[in-house]
Every structure is written in structure tokens, then in C-alpha cells.
mmCIF file of C-alpha atoms in Angstrom:
data_model
loop_
_atom_site.group_PDB
_atom_site.id
_atom_site.type_symbol
_atom_site.label_atom_id
_atom_site.label_comp_id
_atom_site.label_asym_id
_atom_site.label_seq_id
_atom_site.Cartn_x
_atom_site.Cartn_y
_atom_site.Cartn_z
ATOM 1 C CA UNK A 1070 77.316 75.402 98.612
ATOM 2 C CA UNK A 1071 78.157 79.097 98.353
ATOM 3 C CA UNK A 1072 79.556 80.284 95.024
ATOM 4 C CA UNK A 1073 82.273 82.647 96.195
ATOM 5 C CA UNK A 1074 83.212 83.418 92.584
ATOM 6 C CA UNK A 1075 80.264 85.795 92.291
ATOM 7 C CA UNK A 1076 81.525 88.220 94.936
ATOM 8 C CA UNK A 1077 85.107 87.792 93.712
ATOM 9 C CA UNK A 1078 84.065 88.610 90.135
ATOM 10 C CA UNK A 1079 82.258 91.682 91.423
ATOM 11 C CA UNK A 1080 85.359 92.767 93.354
ATOM 12 C CA UNK A 1081 87.479 92.244 90.239
ATOM 13 C CA UNK A 1082 85.102 94.432 88.236
ATOM 14 C CA UNK A 1083 85.191 97.141 90.899
ATOM 15 C CA UNK A 1084 88.999 97.172 90.749
ATOM 16 C CA UNK A 1085 89.238 96.831 86.965
ATOM 17 C CA UNK A 1086 89.622 99.479 84.254
ATOM 18 C CA UNK A 1087 92.246 101.569 86.039
ATOM 19 C CA UNK A 1088 90.018 101.804 89.115
ATOM 20 C CA UNK A 1089 87.200 103.502 87.209
ATOM 21 C CA UNK A 1090 84.735 102.653 89.989
ATOM 22 C CA UNK A 1091 86.793 104.585 92.551
ATOM 23 C CA UNK A 1092 87.116 107.509 90.133
ATOM 24 C CA UNK A 1093 83.387 107.612 89.368
ATOM 25 C CA UNK A 1094 82.030 106.962 92.856
ATOM 26 C CA UNK A 1095 84.418 108.561 95.354
ATOM 27 C CA UNK A 1096 82.480 111.820 94.915
ATOM 28 C CA UNK A 1097 79.169 111.317 93.125
ATOM 29 C CA UNK A 1098 76.650 114.092 93.676
ATOM 30 C CA UNK A 1099 78.503 115.110 96.799
ATOM 31 C CA UNK A 1100 78.466 111.626 98.323
ATOM 32 C CA UNK A 1101 81.283 109.133 98.761
ATOM 33 C CA UNK A 1102 79.656 106.047 97.258
ATOM 34 C CA UNK A 1103 83.068 104.399 97.020
ATOM 35 C CA UNK A 1104 83.086 103.945 100.794
ATOM 36 C CA UNK A 1105 79.622 102.392 100.570
ATOM 37 C CA UNK A 1106 80.746 99.976 97.848
ATOM 38 C CA UNK A 1107 83.803 98.868 99.856
ATOM 39 C CA UNK A 1108 81.796 98.391 103.058
ATOM 40 C CA UNK A 1109 79.151 96.355 101.248
ATOM 41 C CA UNK A 1110 81.703 94.051 99.603
ATOM 42 C CA UNK A 1111 83.355 93.398 102.957
ATOM 43 C CA UNK A 1112 80.077 92.610 104.722
ATOM 44 C CA UNK A 1113 78.990 90.323 101.890
ATOM 45 C CA UNK A 1114 82.171 88.352 102.531
ATOM 46 C CA UNK A 1115 81.299 88.180 106.232
ATOM 47 C CA UNK A 1116 77.778 86.948 105.493
ATOM 48 C CA UNK A 1117 78.932 84.341 102.999
ATOM 49 C CA UNK A 1118 81.568 82.947 105.346
ATOM 50 C CA UNK A 1119 78.915 82.597 108.054
ATOM 51 C CA UNK A 1120 76.511 80.814 105.698
ATOM 52 C CA UNK A 1121 79.079 78.449 104.237
ATOM 53 C CA UNK A 1122 78.820 74.990 105.745
ATOM 54 C CA UNK A 1123 75.584 75.637 107.664
ATOM 55 C CA UNK A 1124 73.544 72.495 108.431
ATOM 56 C CA UNK A 1125 70.158 72.097 110.099
ATOM 57 C CA UNK A 1126 69.208 69.407 112.631
ATOM 58 C CA UNK A 1127 65.506 69.212 113.431
ATOM 59 C CA UNK A 1128 66.168 67.298 116.657
ATOM 60 C CA UNK A 1129 68.211 70.133 118.106
ATOM 61 C CA UNK A 1130 66.116 73.106 117.025
ATOM 62 C CA UNK A 1131 65.398 74.264 120.562
ATOM 63 C CA UNK A 1132 69.077 74.408 121.412
ATOM 64 C CA UNK A 1133 70.096 75.709 118.001
ATOM 65 C CA UNK A 1134 67.326 78.198 117.353
ATOM 66 C CA UNK A 1135 69.808 81.044 117.427
ATOM 67 C CA UNK A 1136 71.994 79.248 114.892
ATOM 68 C CA UNK A 1137 69.036 79.310 112.510
ATOM 69 C CA UNK A 1138 68.638 82.998 113.285
ATOM 70 C CA UNK A 1139 72.360 83.528 112.603
ATOM 71 C CA UNK A 1140 71.929 81.907 109.199
ATOM 72 C CA UNK A 1141 68.931 84.145 108.461
ATOM 73 C CA UNK A 1142 70.895 87.193 109.661
ATOM 74 C CA UNK A 1143 73.804 86.309 107.384
ATOM 75 C CA UNK A 1144 71.419 86.256 104.415
ATOM 76 C CA UNK A 1145 70.028 89.595 105.591
ATOM 77 C CA UNK A 1146 73.526 91.130 105.743
ATOM 78 C CA UNK A 1147 74.234 90.011 102.185
ATOM 79 C CA UNK A 1148 70.838 91.202 100.973
ATOM 80 C CA UNK A 1149 71.091 94.606 102.689
ATOM 81 C CA UNK A 1150 74.563 95.069 101.200
ATOM 82 C CA UNK A 1151 73.317 94.251 97.705
ATOM 83 C CA UNK A 1152 70.466 96.735 98.116
ATOM 84 C CA UNK A 1153 72.971 99.434 99.039
ATOM 85 C CA UNK A 1154 75.143 98.537 96.044
ATOM 86 C CA UNK A 1155 72.085 98.763 93.800
ATOM 87 C CA UNK A 1156 71.257 102.210 95.201
ATOM 88 C CA UNK A 1157 74.825 103.394 94.662
ATOM 89 C CA UNK A 1158 75.286 101.973 91.156
ATOM 90 C CA UNK A 1159 71.781 101.976 89.625
ATOM 91 C CA UNK A 1160 69.177 104.055 91.466
ATOM 92 C CA UNK A 1161 69.289 105.259 95.064
ATOM 93 C CA UNK A 1162 65.473 105.244 95.258
ATOM 94 C CA UNK A 1163 64.997 101.697 94.007
ATOM 95 C CA UNK A 1164 64.925 98.323 95.814
ATOM 96 C CA UNK A 1165 65.525 95.277 93.579
ATOM 97 C CA UNK A 1166 62.784 92.630 93.325
ATOM 98 C CA UNK A 1167 60.169 94.883 94.943
ATOM 99 C CA UNK A 1168 56.660 93.486 94.598
ATOM 100 C CA UNK A 1169 57.788 90.008 93.542
ATOM 101 C CA UNK A 1170 55.984 87.027 95.075
ATOM 102 C CA UNK A 1171 57.843 84.104 93.542
ATOM 103 C CA UNK A 1172 59.718 82.411 96.396
ATOM 104 C CA UNK A 1173 57.605 82.047 99.547
ATOM 105 C CA UNK A 1174 54.561 80.219 98.196
ATOM 106 C CA UNK A 1175 52.897 79.616 101.596
ATOM 107 C CA UNK A 1176 52.668 83.298 102.406
ATOM 108 C CA UNK A 1177 49.976 83.585 105.081
ATOM 109 C CA UNK A 1178 50.729 87.295 105.535
ATOM 110 C CA UNK A 1179 50.259 88.214 101.851
ATOM 111 C CA UNK A 1180 53.562 90.063 101.647
ATOM 112 C CA UNK A 1181 56.001 90.233 98.755
ATOM 113 C CA UNK A 1182 59.184 88.156 99.036
ATOM 114 C CA UNK A 1183 61.284 91.035 100.377
ATOM 115 C CA UNK A 1184 58.794 91.839 103.137
ATOM 116 C CA UNK A 1185 58.188 88.173 103.953
ATOM 117 C CA UNK A 1186 61.891 87.597 104.443
ATOM 118 C CA UNK A 1187 62.144 90.613 106.744
ATOM 119 C CA UNK A 1188 59.303 89.128 108.788
ATOM 120 C CA UNK A 1189 61.158 85.794 108.958
ATOM 121 C CA UNK A 1190 64.181 87.630 110.351
ATOM 122 C CA UNK A 1191 62.061 89.516 112.889
ATOM 123 C CA UNK A 1192 60.068 86.585 114.303
ATOM 124 C CA UNK A 1193 62.897 84.030 114.303
ATOM 125 C CA UNK A 1194 65.236 86.011 116.500
ATOM 126 C CA UNK A 1195 65.732 89.694 115.689
ATOM 127 C CA UNK A 1196 62.835 90.938 117.847
ATOM 128 C CA UNK A 1197 60.224 88.152 118.214
ATOM 129 C CA UNK A 1198 58.484 89.722 121.237
ATOM 130 C CA UNK A 1199 58.474 93.252 119.844
ATOM 131 C CA UNK A 1200 57.032 92.910 116.350
ATOM 132 C CA UNK A 1201 55.717 95.901 114.459
ATOM 133 C CA UNK A 1202 51.976 96.359 114.231
ATOM 134 C CA UNK A 1203 50.376 95.100 111.024
ATOM 135 C CA UNK A 1204 48.191 97.100 108.638
ATOM 136 C CA UNK A 1205 45.169 96.447 110.884
ATOM 137 C CA UNK A 1206 47.080 97.889 113.856
ATOM 138 C CA UNK A 1207 47.240 94.426 115.471
ATOM 139 C CA UNK A 1208 50.126 93.611 117.772
ATOM 140 C CA UNK A 1209 51.745 90.175 117.480
ATOM 141 C CA UNK A 1210 54.258 88.111 119.468
ATOM 142 C CA UNK A 1211 56.154 85.018 118.331
ATOM 143 C CA UNK A 1212 56.465 81.662 120.052
ATOM 144 C CA UNK A 1213 59.778 79.867 119.987
ATOM 145 C CA UNK A 1214 60.535 78.023 116.714
ATOM 146 C CA UNK A 1215 59.786 74.346 116.328
ATOM 147 C CA UNK A 1216 59.201 71.674 113.682
ATOM 148 C CA UNK A 1217 56.219 69.510 112.909
ATOM 149 C CA UNK A 1218 53.447 72.007 113.623
ATOM 150 C CA UNK A 1219 52.765 72.395 109.921
ATOM 151 C CA UNK A 1220 53.949 70.260 106.999
ATOM 152 C CA UNK A 1221 54.281 73.265 104.715
ATOM 153 C CA UNK A 1222 57.335 74.522 106.654
ATOM 154 C CA UNK A 1223 60.720 73.172 107.744
ATOM 155 C CA UNK A 1224 60.665 75.528 110.707
ATOM 156 C CA UNK A 1225 57.584 77.259 112.072
ATOM 157 C CA UNK A 1226 56.169 79.095 115.070
ATOM 158 C CA UNK A 1227 52.945 80.586 116.321
ATOM 159 C CA UNK A 1228 52.209 84.285 116.043
ATOM 160 C CA UNK A 1229 50.114 85.249 119.057
ATOM 161 C CA UNK A 1230 47.797 88.228 118.832
ATOM 162 C CA UNK A 1231 47.527 90.534 121.828
ATOM 163 C CA UNK A 1232 43.760 90.603 121.165
ATOM 164 C CA UNK A 1233 42.323 87.488 122.871
ATOM 165 C CA UNK A 1234 39.462 87.344 120.368
ATOM 166 C CA UNK A 1235 41.790 86.755 117.435
ATOM 167 C CA UNK A 1236 43.307 83.421 116.389
ATOM 168 C CA UNK A 1237 46.994 82.571 116.335
ATOM 169 C CA UNK A 1238 48.797 82.294 112.987
ATOM 170 C CA UNK A 1239 51.217 79.551 112.016
ATOM 171 C CA UNK A 1240 54.195 81.206 110.320
ATOM 172 C CA UNK A 1241 57.345 79.587 108.961
ATOM 173 C CA UNK A 1242 59.636 78.871 106.036
ATOM 174 C CA UNK A 1243 61.335 76.134 104.091
ATOM 175 C CA UNK A 1244 65.103 76.210 103.808
ATOM 176 C CA UNK A 1245 64.818 75.555 100.075
ATOM 177 C CA UNK A 1246 62.773 78.745 99.725
ATOM 178 C CA UNK A 1247 65.096 80.699 101.985
ATOM 179 C CA UNK A 1248 68.085 79.612 99.912
ATOM 180 C CA UNK A 1249 66.255 80.434 96.678
ATOM 181 C CA UNK A 1250 65.553 83.920 98.048
ATOM 182 C CA UNK A 1251 69.251 84.318 98.876
ATOM 183 C CA UNK A 1252 70.530 82.934 95.561
ATOM 184 C CA UNK A 1253 68.370 85.178 93.425
ATOM 185 C CA UNK A 1254 69.530 88.281 95.259
ATOM 186 C CA UNK A 1255 73.146 87.193 95.525
ATOM 187 C CA UNK A 1256 73.225 86.641 91.753
ATOM 188 C CA UNK A 1257 72.163 90.281 91.374
ATOM 189 C CA UNK A 1258 75.844 91.098 91.934
ATOM 190 C CA UNK A 1259 76.573 89.816 88.427
ATOM 191 C CA UNK A 1260 74.035 92.279 87.037
ATOM 192 C CA UNK A 1261 75.626 95.121 89.014
ATOM 193 C CA UNK A 1262 79.089 94.135 87.751
ATOM 194 C CA UNK A 1263 77.745 94.236 84.183
ATOM 195 C CA UNK A 1264 76.342 97.721 84.806
ATOM 196 C CA UNK A 1265 79.714 98.943 86.116
ATOM 197 C CA UNK A 1266 81.363 97.689 82.936
ATOM 198 C CA UNK A 1267 78.721 99.425 80.792
ATOM 199 C CA UNK A 1268 79.270 102.669 82.699
ATOM 200 C CA UNK A 1269 82.998 102.395 82.138
ATOM 201 C CA UNK A 1270 82.569 101.764 78.412
ATOM 202 C CA UNK A 1271 80.279 104.807 78.107
ATOM 203 C CA UNK A 1272 82.815 106.922 79.957
ATOM 204 C CA UNK A 1273 85.646 105.577 77.822
ATOM 205 C CA UNK A 1274 83.732 106.361 74.617
ATOM 206 C CA UNK A 1275 83.230 109.964 75.730
ATOM 207 C CA UNK A 1276 86.969 110.346 76.408
ATOM 208 C CA UNK A 1277 87.957 108.893 73.041
ATOM 209 C CA UNK A 1278 85.853 111.574 71.356
ATOM 210 C CA UNK A 1279 87.819 114.226 73.270
ATOM 211 C CA UNK A 1280 90.927 114.500 71.092
ATOM 212 C CA UNK A 1281 94.317 115.193 72.670
ATOM 213 C CA UNK A 1282 95.839 118.413 71.371
ATOM 214 C CA UNK A 1283 98.925 117.591 69.242
ATOM 215 C CA UNK A 1284 102.210 119.516 69.311
ATOM 216 C CA UNK A 1285 105.626 119.040 67.726
ATOM 217 C CA UNK A 1286 107.459 120.038 70.922
ATOM 218 C CA UNK A 1287 108.112 116.869 72.885
ATOM 219 C CA UNK A 1288 108.265 118.573 76.288
ATOM 220 C CA UNK A 1289 104.990 120.393 75.628
ATOM 221 C CA UNK A 1290 103.492 117.077 74.528
ATOM 222 C CA UNK A 1291 104.500 115.495 77.814
ATOM 223 C CA UNK A 1292 102.838 118.345 79.729
ATOM 224 C CA UNK A 1293 99.672 117.800 77.701
ATOM 225 C CA UNK A 1294 99.742 114.055 78.403
ATOM 226 C CA UNK A 1295 100.177 114.779 82.100
ATOM 227 C CA UNK A 1296 97.127 117.061 82.003
ATOM 228 C CA UNK A 1297 95.105 114.450 80.123
ATOM 229 C CA UNK A 1298 95.969 111.797 82.690
ATOM 230 C CA UNK A 1299 94.671 114.130 85.400
ATOM 231 C CA UNK A 1300 91.433 114.608 83.455
ATOM 232 C CA UNK A 1301 91.056 110.942 82.636
ATOM 233 C CA UNK A 1302 91.433 107.846 84.774
ATOM 234 C CA UNK A 1303 94.497 107.787 86.988
ATOM 235 C CA UNK A 1304 97.063 105.133 86.151
ATOM 236 C CA UNK A 1305 100.263 104.751 88.166
ATOM 237 C CA UNK A 1306 102.138 103.041 85.340
ATOM 238 C CA UNK A 1307 101.371 105.767 82.778
ATOM 239 C CA UNK A 1308 101.925 108.618 85.241
ATOM 240 C CA UNK A 1309 105.301 107.216 86.278
ATOM 241 C CA UNK A 1310 106.305 106.697 82.656
ATOM 242 C CA UNK A 1311 105.469 110.319 81.798
ATOM 243 C CA UNK A 1312 107.477 111.505 84.831
ATOM 244 C CA UNK A 1313 110.442 109.388 83.772
ATOM 245 C CA UNK A 1314 110.415 110.720 80.209
ATOM 246 C CA UNK A 1315 110.027 114.331 81.352
ATOM 247 C CA UNK A 1316 113.152 113.922 83.438
ATOM 248 C CA UNK A 1317 114.990 112.351 80.510
ATOM 249 C CA UNK A 1318 114.280 115.472 78.428
ATOM 250 C CA UNK A 1319 114.782 117.890 81.310
ATOM 251 C CA UNK A 1320 118.470 117.137 81.881
ATOM 252 C CA UNK A 1321 121.157 119.476 80.538
ATOM 253 C CA UNK A 1322 124.073 117.775 78.767
ATOM 254 C CA UNK A 1323 127.453 118.941 80.100
ATOM 255 C CA UNK A 1324 129.723 116.356 78.450
ATOM 256 C CA UNK A 1325 129.748 116.796 74.694
ATOM 257 C CA UNK A 1326 131.115 113.281 74.238
ATOM 258 C CA UNK A 1327 127.692 112.004 75.309
ATOM 259 C CA UNK A 1328 125.558 114.318 73.164
ATOM 260 C CA UNK A 1329 125.256 112.220 70.007
ATOM 261 C CA UNK A 1330 124.385 109.071 71.977
ATOM 262 C CA UNK A 1331 121.853 111.026 74.043
ATOM 263 C CA UNK A 1332 120.162 112.558 71.016
ATOM 264 C CA UNK A 1333 119.908 109.144 69.394
ATOM 265 C CA UNK A 1334 118.344 107.757 72.582
ATOM 266 C CA UNK A 1335 115.922 110.655 72.935
ATOM 267 C CA UNK A 1336 114.822 110.022 69.374
ATOM 268 C CA UNK A 1337 113.856 106.491 70.404
ATOM 269 C CA UNK A 1338 112.081 107.793 73.510
ATOM 270 C CA UNK A 1339 110.022 110.017 71.217
ATOM 271 C CA UNK A 1340 108.485 106.835 69.786
ATOM 272 C CA UNK A 1341 107.469 105.883 73.318
ATOM 273 C CA UNK A 1342 105.735 109.262 73.665
ATOM 274 C CA UNK A 1343 103.887 108.662 70.391
ATOM 275 C CA UNK A 1344 102.677 105.274 71.637
ATOM 276 C CA UNK A 1345 101.730 106.840 74.964
ATOM 277 C CA UNK A 1346 99.646 109.494 73.206
ATOM 278 C CA UNK A 1347 97.733 106.886 71.199
ATOM 279 C CA UNK A 1348 97.040 104.765 74.267
ATOM 280 C CA UNK A 1349 95.905 107.687 76.429
ATOM 281 C CA UNK A 1350 93.705 108.904 73.580
ATOM 282 C CA UNK A 1351 92.042 105.494 73.359
ATOM 283 C CA UNK A 1352 91.957 105.035 77.157
ATOM 284 C CA UNK A 1353 93.991 101.871 76.649
ATOM 285 C CA UNK A 1354 95.987 101.473 79.835
ATOM 286 C CA UNK A 1355 97.731 98.247 78.919
ATOM 287 C CA UNK A 1356 101.541 98.173 79.020
ATOM 288 C CA UNK A 1357 103.386 99.765 76.132
ATOM 289 C CA UNK A 1358 105.224 97.629 73.618
ATOM 290 C CA UNK A 1359 108.168 100.043 73.672
ATOM 291 C CA UNK A 1360 108.460 100.777 77.380
ATOM 292 C CA UNK A 1361 111.687 98.748 77.428
ATOM 293 C CA UNK A 1362 113.337 101.839 75.944
ATOM 294 C CA UNK A 1363 112.716 103.637 79.244
ATOM 295 C CA UNK A 1364 112.519 100.693 81.648
ATOM 296 C CA UNK A 1365 115.696 98.615 81.364
ATOM 297 C CA UNK A 1366 116.593 95.642 83.514
ATOM 298 C CA UNK A 1367 119.583 95.968 85.787
ATOM 299 C CA UNK A 1368 122.639 93.951 84.700
ATOM 300 C CA UNK A 1369 123.541 91.410 87.358
ATOM 301 C CA UNK A 1370 127.067 92.784 87.688
ATOM 302 C CA UNK A 1371 125.827 96.182 88.967
ATOM 303 C CA UNK A 1372 122.317 95.317 90.130
ATOM 304 C CA UNK A 1373 122.898 96.316 93.752
ATOM 305 C CA UNK A 1374 124.757 99.538 92.972
ATOM 306 C CA UNK A 1375 122.159 100.595 90.379
ATOM 307 C CA UNK A 1376 119.294 99.984 92.768
ATOM 308 C CA UNK A 1377 120.940 102.077 95.470
ATOM 309 C CA UNK A 1378 121.908 104.791 92.996
ATOM 310 C CA UNK A 1379 118.351 105.129 91.670
ATOM 311 C CA UNK A 1380 117.073 105.422 95.249
ATOM 312 C CA UNK A 1381 119.405 108.382 95.700
ATOM 313 C CA UNK A 1382 118.429 109.961 92.379
ATOM 314 C CA UNK A 1383 114.730 109.641 93.151
ATOM 315 C CA UNK A 1384 115.400 111.504 96.381
ATOM 316 C CA UNK A 1385 114.250 108.642 98.580
ATOM 317 C CA UNK A 1386 117.419 108.561 100.636
ATOM 318 C CA UNK A 1387 120.919 109.955 101.087
ATOM 319 C CA UNK A 1388 123.748 107.474 101.026
ATOM 320 C CA UNK A 1389 127.366 107.945 102.053
ATOM 321 C CA UNK A 1390 128.315 105.347 99.450
ATOM 322 C CA UNK A 1391 126.897 107.498 96.612
ATOM 323 C CA UNK A 1392 130.324 108.174 95.084
ATOM 324 C CA UNK A 1393 131.114 104.472 95.223
ATOM 325 C CA UNK A 1394 127.891 103.584 93.381
ATOM 326 C CA UNK A 1395 128.707 106.181 90.699
ATOM 327 C CA UNK A 1396 132.208 104.776 90.296
ATOM 328 C CA UNK A 1397 131.029 101.186 89.910
ATOM 329 C CA UNK A 1398 128.169 101.990 87.520
ATOM 330 C CA UNK A 1399 130.088 104.509 85.393
ATOM 331 C CA UNK A 1400 132.885 101.987 84.890
ATOM 332 C CA UNK A 1401 130.422 99.329 83.743
ATOM 333 C CA UNK A 1402 128.559 101.685 81.355
ATOM 334 C CA UNK A 1403 131.681 103.492 80.138
ATOM 335 C CA UNK A 1404 131.601 101.858 76.673
ATOM 336 C CA UNK A 1405 128.283 103.672 76.052
ATOM 337 C CA UNK A 1406 128.281 106.891 78.128
ATOM 338 C CA UNK A 1407 130.639 108.865 80.332
ATOM 339 C CA UNK A 1408 129.295 109.522 83.834
ATOM 340 C CA UNK A 1409 130.951 111.781 86.403
ATOM 341 C CA UNK A 1410 129.964 112.174 90.052
ATOM 342 C CA UNK A 1411 130.024 115.988 89.703
ATOM 343 C CA UNK A 1412 127.122 115.915 87.238
ATOM 344 C CA UNK A 1413 123.634 116.889 88.355
ATOM 345 C CA UNK A 1414 121.188 114.207 89.483
ATOM 346 C CA UNK A 1415 119.064 114.780 86.361
ATOM 347 C CA UNK A 1416 122.016 114.330 84.010
ATOM 348 C CA UNK A 1417 123.165 111.157 85.775
ATOM 349 C CA UNK A 1418 119.557 109.896 85.675
ATOM 350 C CA UNK A 1419 119.484 110.496 81.906
ATOM 351 C CA UNK A 1420 122.870 108.863 81.309
ATOM 352 C CA UNK A 1421 121.896 105.768 83.282
ATOM 353 C CA UNK A 1422 118.896 105.275 80.988
ATOM 354 C CA UNK A 1423 120.970 105.920 77.879
ATOM 355 C CA UNK A 1424 123.741 103.594 79.014
ATOM 356 C CA UNK A 1425 121.420 100.767 80.076
ATOM 357 C CA UNK A 1426 119.433 100.905 76.850
ATOM 358 C CA UNK A 1427 122.597 100.734 74.740
ATOM 359 C CA UNK A 1428 124.053 97.974 76.912
ATOM 360 C CA UNK A 1429 121.057 95.719 76.403
ATOM 361 C CA UNK A 1430 120.855 96.669 72.738
ATOM 362 C CA UNK A 1431 124.421 95.432 72.286
ATOM 363 C CA UNK A 1432 124.161 92.076 74.038
#
């Protein structure tokens, strides 16, 4: 039974922490390790899906020899992918479990587990009649796989030497050992996920020590926060919130009847900026407690018109019904702000936020 949670947990870690892994690995020492990480995760999924549900029938080995090879190849795909992940995340010159001889106890070739597995893959289907020469420069060829030629193995074959004076070798494996080899290496993903989290925490600690420059000018503060977000981890929610607030402060007030209400609202938005500054300083990209001041729900009565109006104000589309949307929304929000279709897009944008906040504050 394949534990798919291990690869899913690794994927979750890769995508966690405001996509730190993408930020750190999309250009590391001039190489795009992010692409490597994505490719490896995808191929691990392919290998696991192939392995899941595999069963072995001794009576049909001749006919199903390639199915055994497919199972071995699926393990190899997963293992190769994990090696690449290890190189990308830990050390590009290091292969995990090198030198270990803990799994294949009947190792007639005196190889470590990694090398023994590669030999299993080669002789059981990858290139059984074109095997590499051994350390003694001997050339070997594999027979077809069978059962019962040696009790130490579930599946075995003969390795024939091209030198007629040399004896054949019985070579094989047990499925229990093969699965142990796979499990140990597959579980290495949990270690790699832990290392990604440690790397993120180290990076986060370094950012926290880098204090954000304070200023009493709210618009300057927003520019500073925008710069800090570019230096730190990208976060769509925080970046959009900063853009929204900058536009709220950017607008020029043309109707003096709205000024007092606007200034009161902007004073509340300033508290959002203060919370934003603290969170960015601490690299805490969880939602703000006070973002409701900027992000208001749309009242049901004008939900459609508001949605269309905001699309126009964001510049996503032009709409011939723009004046109609303004008329409907301004009438609904008239107890709180006065909106006129001749106002600039920035001023209408501001007044919508002011009006919506005061509407919900009054109900």
C-alpha cells in the first residue's frame, strides 16, 4: 500500500510559506532548481500511481516479466526524482544512502544497496543483453527471469559470462527487500520537507532582523511597504492590499460634503497600515484582523452593479452601462457619501470604500 500522504505533504511544504521554495530556488546560483523540483514531484506521482495495486503471480512470470520490470522502473523513477530533489535542496554533489548495505542481504555482487538496485533494473529489463562490464572487465548477459532457481530470491535469473571458462551467477531479489529499498528512499521526502521548512525559518529570521524604516507620512510608508514586499517574499494578498490603500490615499476630494467622512475613514485605514507594517516586519503573511476596513462585502441590493462598477474602475473593461451602475450605487450609498459620475475613477473608488465601510458599520 502506497502512502500518498508523503508526496502530498512534500508538495504542501513546497507551496507553503508564501511560496518561499519558488522564491529561493527559481534562480539559485544561476540555475532554475524550481523547474527541477516541479518535474521531480510530477514524476514521483507517476511512479507511485504505477506501483499502486501491483501484484505478483509466480505462475505467470514468463508472460508478465515486463510487468515486474515496470514495477522496478516505477521505483527507479521515484528514486531518481528524490536524488534530484536532494541535490537541489541539500547538496548537488551528494547521493543519499551511498555506501549503505542494509536491504539486499543476498548480495552476490558485493555492491551497496543503491548500486544493487540499479543492477536489478538493468538485468530485469532495462538492458539485460547489454550490461556494463564489471570491475574485472568481464562482460555479462542475463537470462530471462524465473522463479524457483534459488530459494533466497522471489525472482531470479542467470548472469552468463562471455568468457566460457567462468561460471554463471544466480542473481535476483525478494519483493520484500525491493519494497524496503523503495520505502526508505520514499520516506526521504519527509526529511527534505523538514529541510525546506528549516531554510524558510532561517530566511524569515534574517528578514525580521532587517527593520522596516518608519515614517509618519502614510503615503511614504506605503511606498516603503511596497519596496519591502519586493525584497521579501511575494504575497498577492498583501501586495493587493497595499495597492488598494495607496489608491484610497491617492484620490483628490472634490466634494467638500464628503471630506469629513473621508478623513475619518482614512484614519481607520491608517490602523490597517500599522498592522500591515508589523506583519511584513515579522514575515507573517496571515490575513489581517482589520482588513474588513478595506475589503467590504457587497450588499445584496447592489451586488451586481458594484461588481460591474469595480471592474470598470480597475480598468478591466469598459461598459456602456457605467452611468447606470453609478446611479444605482450612489443612490444606495447616499446616506454615507455623495457620488457623482463626473468624478475621477480614483475618487469614486475611494468613495465606494468609504460608503461601504460606513454602511456595514451602521447595520
